[in-house]
Coordinates of C-alpha atoms in Angstrom, one line a residue:
A1 CA 150.3 -54.1 168.3
R2 CA 147.4 -52.3 169.9
P3 CA 144.6 -51.3 167.3
R4 CA 144.2 -47.6 166.7
P5 CA 141.1 -46.2 168.4
A6 CA 138.2 -45.2 166.2
H7 CA 138.5 -41.6 167.5
G8 CA 141.2 -39.3 168.8
C9 CA 144.5 -38.2 167.3
G10 CA 147.3 -40.7 167.3
S11 CA 150.6 -40.5 169.0
G12 CA 152.9 -37.8 167.6
A13 CA 150.0 -35.9 165.9
L14 CA 150.8 -32.8 167.9
L15 CA 154.3 -32.6 166.4
G16 CA 153.2 -33.7 162.9
R17 CA 153.2 -31.4 159.9
F18 CA 149.6 -30.4 160.3
G19 CA 150.0 -29.9 164.1
V20 CA 153.0 -27.7 163.7
L21 CA 151.1 -25.6 161.1
L22 CA 148.2 -25.1 163.5
Q23 CA 150.6 -24.1 166.3
A24 CA 152.3 -21.5 164.1
L25 CA 148.9 -20.1 163.1
L26 CA 147.8 -20.1 166.8
A27 CA 150.9 -18.1 167.8
L28 CA 150.4 -15.5 165.1
C29 CA 146.7 -15.0 165.9
A30 CA 147.1 -15.1 169.7
F31 CA 149.9 -12.5 169.8
S32 CA 148.1 -10.2 167.5
T33 CA 145.7 -9.6 170.4
L34 CA 148.6 -8.0 172.3
M35 CA 149.1 -5.6 169.3
L36 CA 145.4 -4.8 169.3
K37 CA 145.6 -4.1 173.1
R38 CA 148.4 -1.6 172.5
F39 CA 146.3 0.4 169.9
K40 CA 143.3 0.3 172.3
E41 CA 145.4 2.0 175.0
P42 CA 144.8 5.8 175.4
K43 CA 147.3 7.8 173.4
A44 CA 148.6 9.6 176.5
E45 CA 149.4 6.2 178.1
R46 CA 150.3 4.2 174.9
R47 CA 153.7 2.4 175.3
P48 CA 156.5 3.0 172.9
W49 CA 157.3 0.0 170.6
R50 CA 160.4 -0.9 172.5
I51 CA 158.6 -0.9 175.9
W52 CA 155.7 -2.9 174.3
F53 CA 158.2 -5.4 173.0
Y54 CA 159.9 -5.8 176.4
D55 CA 156.5 -6.4 178.0
T56 CA 155.0 -8.8 175.5
S57 CA 158.2 -10.8 174.9
K58 CA 158.1 -11.9 178.5
Q59 CA 154.6 -13.4 177.8
A60 CA 155.9 -15.0 174.6
I61 CA 158.7 -16.8 176.4
G62 CA 156.4 -18.0 179.2
A63 CA 153.7 -19.1 176.7
L64 CA 156.2 -21.0 174.6
F65 CA 157.5 -22.8 177.7
I66 CA 154.0 -23.8 178.8
H67 CA 153.0 -24.9 175.3
F68 CA 156.0 -27.1 174.7
A69 CA 155.7 -28.5 178.2
N70 CA 152.1 -29.5 177.5
V71 CA 153.0 -31.0 174.1
F72 CA 155.8 -33.1 175.8
L73 CA 153.5 -34.2 178.6
S74 CA 150.7 -35.1 176.2
D75 CA 152.9 -37.3 174.1
L76 CA 153.8 -39.4 177.2
T77 CA 150.3 -40.9 177.3
E78 CA 149.1 -44.0 175.6
E79 CA 145.7 -42.6 175.3
D80 CA 144.5 -39.7 173.0
P81 CA 147.2 -37.0 173.3
C82 CA 144.8 -34.3 172.1
S83 CA 142.5 -34.8 175.0
L84 CA 145.4 -34.7 177.5
Y85 CA 146.7 -31.5 175.9
L86 CA 143.2 -30.0 176.3
I87 CA 143.1 -31.0 180.0
N88 CA 146.5 -29.4 180.5
F89 CA 145.4 -26.2 178.7
I90 CA 142.2 -25.9 180.7
L91 CA 144.0 -26.3 183.9
D92 CA 146.6 -23.6 182.8
A93 CA 143.7 -21.2 181.9
T94 CA 141.9 -21.6 185.3
L95 CA 144.1 -22.8 188.2
G96 CA 147.3 -21.7 186.3
M97 CA 146.0 -18.2 185.8
L98 CA 145.4 -17.9 189.5
L99 CA 148.9 -19.1 190.2
I100 CA 150.4 -16.7 187.7
W101 CA 148.5 -13.8 189.3
L102 CA 149.7 -14.9 192.8
G103 CA 153.3 -15.3 191.5
V104 CA 153.4 -11.9 190.0
K105 CA 152.0 -10.2 193.1
V106 CA 154.5 -12.1 195.4
V107 CA 157.5 -11.4 193.2
S108 CA 156.5 -7.7 192.8
W109 CA 156.2 -7.3 196.6
I110 CA 159.6 -8.9 197.2
V111 CA 161.3 -6.8 194.5
Q112 CA 159.8 -3.6 195.8
H113 CA 160.7 -4.5 199.4
Q114 CA 164.3 -5.2 198.4
K115 CA 164.3 -2.0 196.3
Y116 CA 165.4 -3.8 193.1
T117 CA 164.1 -1.1 190.8
Y118 CA 165.1 -2.7 187.5
L119 CA 163.3 -6.0 188.4
V120 CA 159.9 -4.3 188.9
F121 CA 157.7 -5.5 186.0
G122 CA 157.3 -2.9 183.4
E123 CA 160.1 -0.7 184.7
Y124 CA 163.2 -0.7 182.4
G125 CA 164.9 2.6 183.3
D126 CA 165.4 5.8 181.2
P127 CA 166.6 5.0 178.6
P128 CA 165.3 1.4 178.7
Q129 CA 168.0 -1.1 179.7
A130 CA 168.2 -4.6 178.2
A131 CA 169.6 -5.9 181.5
A132 CA 166.3 -5.0 183.2
W133 CA 164.3 -6.8 180.6
I134 CA 166.5 -9.9 180.9
G135 CA 166.1 -9.9 184.7
Q136 CA 162.3 -9.6 184.4
C137 CA 162.2 -12.4 181.8
I138 CA 164.0 -14.7 184.2
L139 CA 161.6 -13.8 187.0
Y140 CA 158.5 -14.4 184.8
L141 CA 159.9 -17.7 183.5
L142 CA 160.4 -18.9 187.1
I143 CA 156.8 -18.1 187.7
M144 CA 155.8 -20.2 184.7
V145 CA 158.0 -23.1 186.0
F146 CA 156.2 -22.9 189.3
E147 CA 152.8 -22.8 187.7
K148 CA 153.5 -25.8 185.4
T149 CA 155.0 -27.8 188.3
V150 CA 151.8 -27.3 190.4
I151 CA 149.6 -28.2 187.4
S152 CA 151.7 -31.4 186.7
L153 CA 151.2 -32.4 190.4
V154 CA 147.5 -31.8 190.1
L155 CA 147.4 -34.1 187.0
L156 CA 148.8 -37.0 189.2
I157 CA 145.5 -37.1 191.1
P158 CA 143.5 -40.2 190.0
G159 CA 140.5 -39.7 187.8
W160 CA 141.9 -37.7 184.9
T161 CA 142.2 -40.8 182.7
K162 CA 138.5 -41.3 182.7
L163 CA 137.9 -37.6 181.8
Q164 CA 140.5 -37.9 179.1
Q165 CA 138.7 -40.9 177.5
I166 CA 135.3 -39.1 177.3
L167 CA 136.4 -35.5 176.8
L168 CA 136.6 -35.6 173.0
G169 CA 135.0 -39.0 172.3
Y170 CA 132.1 -37.4 170.4
I171 CA 134.5 -36.2 167.6
P172 CA 135.1 -39.0 165.1
N173 CA 137.6 -37.1 162.9
P174 CA 141.1 -36.9 164.2
Q175 CA 141.9 -33.8 162.1
L176 CA 138.9 -32.0 163.4
E177 CA 139.9 -32.8 166.9
L178 CA 143.3 -31.5 166.3
V179 CA 142.0 -28.2 165.0
L180 CA 139.7 -27.9 167.9
V181 CA 142.4 -28.7 170.5
M182 CA 145.4 -26.9 168.9
F183 CA 143.7 -23.8 167.5
V184 CA 140.1 -22.9 168.3
V185 CA 140.1 -23.4 172.1
P186 CA 143.7 -22.1 172.7
F187 CA 143.1 -19.0 170.5
I188 CA 140.0 -17.9 172.5
V189 CA 141.6 -18.6 175.9
N190 CA 145.0 -17.3 175.1
A191 CA 143.6 -14.0 173.8
I192 CA 142.0 -13.5 177.2
M193 CA 145.0 -14.7 179.2
F194 CA 147.4 -12.5 177.2
W195 CA 145.2 -9.4 177.7
V196 CA 144.9 -10.0 181.5
V197 CA 148.6 -10.9 182.1
D198 CA 149.8 -7.9 180.0
S199 CA 147.7 -5.6 182.2
L200 CA 149.4 -7.2 185.3
I201 CA 153.0 -6.9 184.2
M202 CA 152.9 -3.6 182.3
R203 CA 153.8 -0.3 183.9
K204 CA 150.8 1.5 185.5
Y205 CA 150.5 5.1 184.3
K206 CA 148.6 6.8 187.1
Q207 CA 149.6 10.3 186.2
K208 CA 149.4 11.9 182.8
D209 CA 151.9 14.5 181.7
T210 CA 150.4 17.8 180.6
L211 CA 151.7 20.5 178.3
D212 CA 151.7 24.1 179.6
I213 CA 151.5 27.3 177.6
N214 CA 155.2 27.6 177.1
G215 CA 155.4 24.1 175.7
S216 CA 157.2 22.5 178.6
T217 CA 155.9 19.3 180.1
E218 CA 154.9 19.1 183.8
T219 CA 152.9 16.6 185.9
P220 CA 149.7 17.5 187.8
R221 CA 151.6 17.0 191.1
A222 CA 154.2 19.6 190.1
R223 CA 151.6 21.9 188.8
R224 CA 149.6 21.7 192.1
T225 CA 152.8 22.3 194.1
E226 CA 153.5 25.4 192.1
E227 CA 150.0 26.7 192.5
S228 CA 150.1 26.1 196.3
Q229 CA 153.4 28.0 196.5
V230 CA 151.8 31.0 194.7
L231 CA 148.8 31.0 197.0
L232 CA 151.0 30.8 200.1
S233 CA 153.7 33.3 199.0
P234 CA 153.7 36.3 201.3
D235 CA 155.6 38.6 198.8
M236 CA 153.3 37.9 195.8
D237 CA 151.4 41.2 195.8
F238 CA 153.6 43.3 198.1
D239 CA 154.0 46.2 195.7
Q240 CA 150.4 46.2 194.6
S241 CA 149.1 46.2 198.2
E242 CA 151.3 49.2 199.1
S243 CA 150.0 51.2 196.1
D244 CA 146.4 50.3 197.0
Q245 CA 147.0 51.5 200.6
D246 CA 148.4 54.9 199.3
V247 CA 145.4 55.4 197.0
S248 CA 142.9 54.5 199.6
A249 CA 144.5 56.9 202.1
L250 CA 144.1 59.8 199.6
R251 CA 140.5 59.0 198.9
G252 CA 139.4 58.8 202.5
P253 CA 138.2 56.1 204.8
S254 CA 134.6 56.1 203.4
Q255 CA 135.7 55.3 199.9
K256 CA 138.3 52.8 201.2
M257 CA 135.5 50.7 202.5
K258 CA 133.7 50.8 199.2
Q259 CA 136.7 49.6 197.2
P260 CA 137.0 45.8 197.7
S261 CA 140.1 44.2 196.5
Y262 CA 140.1 41.1 194.4
Q263 CA 142.9 38.6 193.7
V264 CA 142.8 36.5 190.7
V265 CA 144.7 33.3 190.7
I266 CA 145.2 31.5 187.4

């Protein structure tokens, strides 16, 4: 039997009792950033809870897939699995983030070009349809599979083993290394990634609804259209213009020049 190294977590440490506890705490803290992001949104653009759940659950499914894929790949090594998990995680947060952004852009372009309305990220219909959410979850999961496949191919490049041996060699305590790899670093990076990806896949509210005097809701585009129709309407002040002409004819031409007419548009 090979002697256990003086540093590094042993095989199976990621799925041990302490490792599972750290993963559950990581999931709770990381997804709390998405709730914080919802409350930081302007009130006029804040998503309802159902829409917010549809948006964030796609990230939850993708993040769980990436996490368990990293745990599985890390346990395959004979070296320190914690350092290999950290390498996977760093690649996911850098190169993987670029691949996710590219995948979302390509899929969104294809969906809009084919006019699959319910597959546009963040669009679920009115009222929201669960079928649209399921379709978008499948698309996002396919993007995650593509991203993890590319990262796994990158890990096949020679040289990662030496980096794995020296990455966390300065930490003598296996428990401390596990806390650093499974909670501290992933929490910071996941919070940033969740925030960015949620902004990518959520619906973009480019126009705000406004409330008019009567209490009905109208958009700025509709309001501008109505105003332009008022300004261009030829019959708006027909009666008023006729009465002004009659009065000016009685007062004489000199007084008619002194009476400028004004039109107030509200």
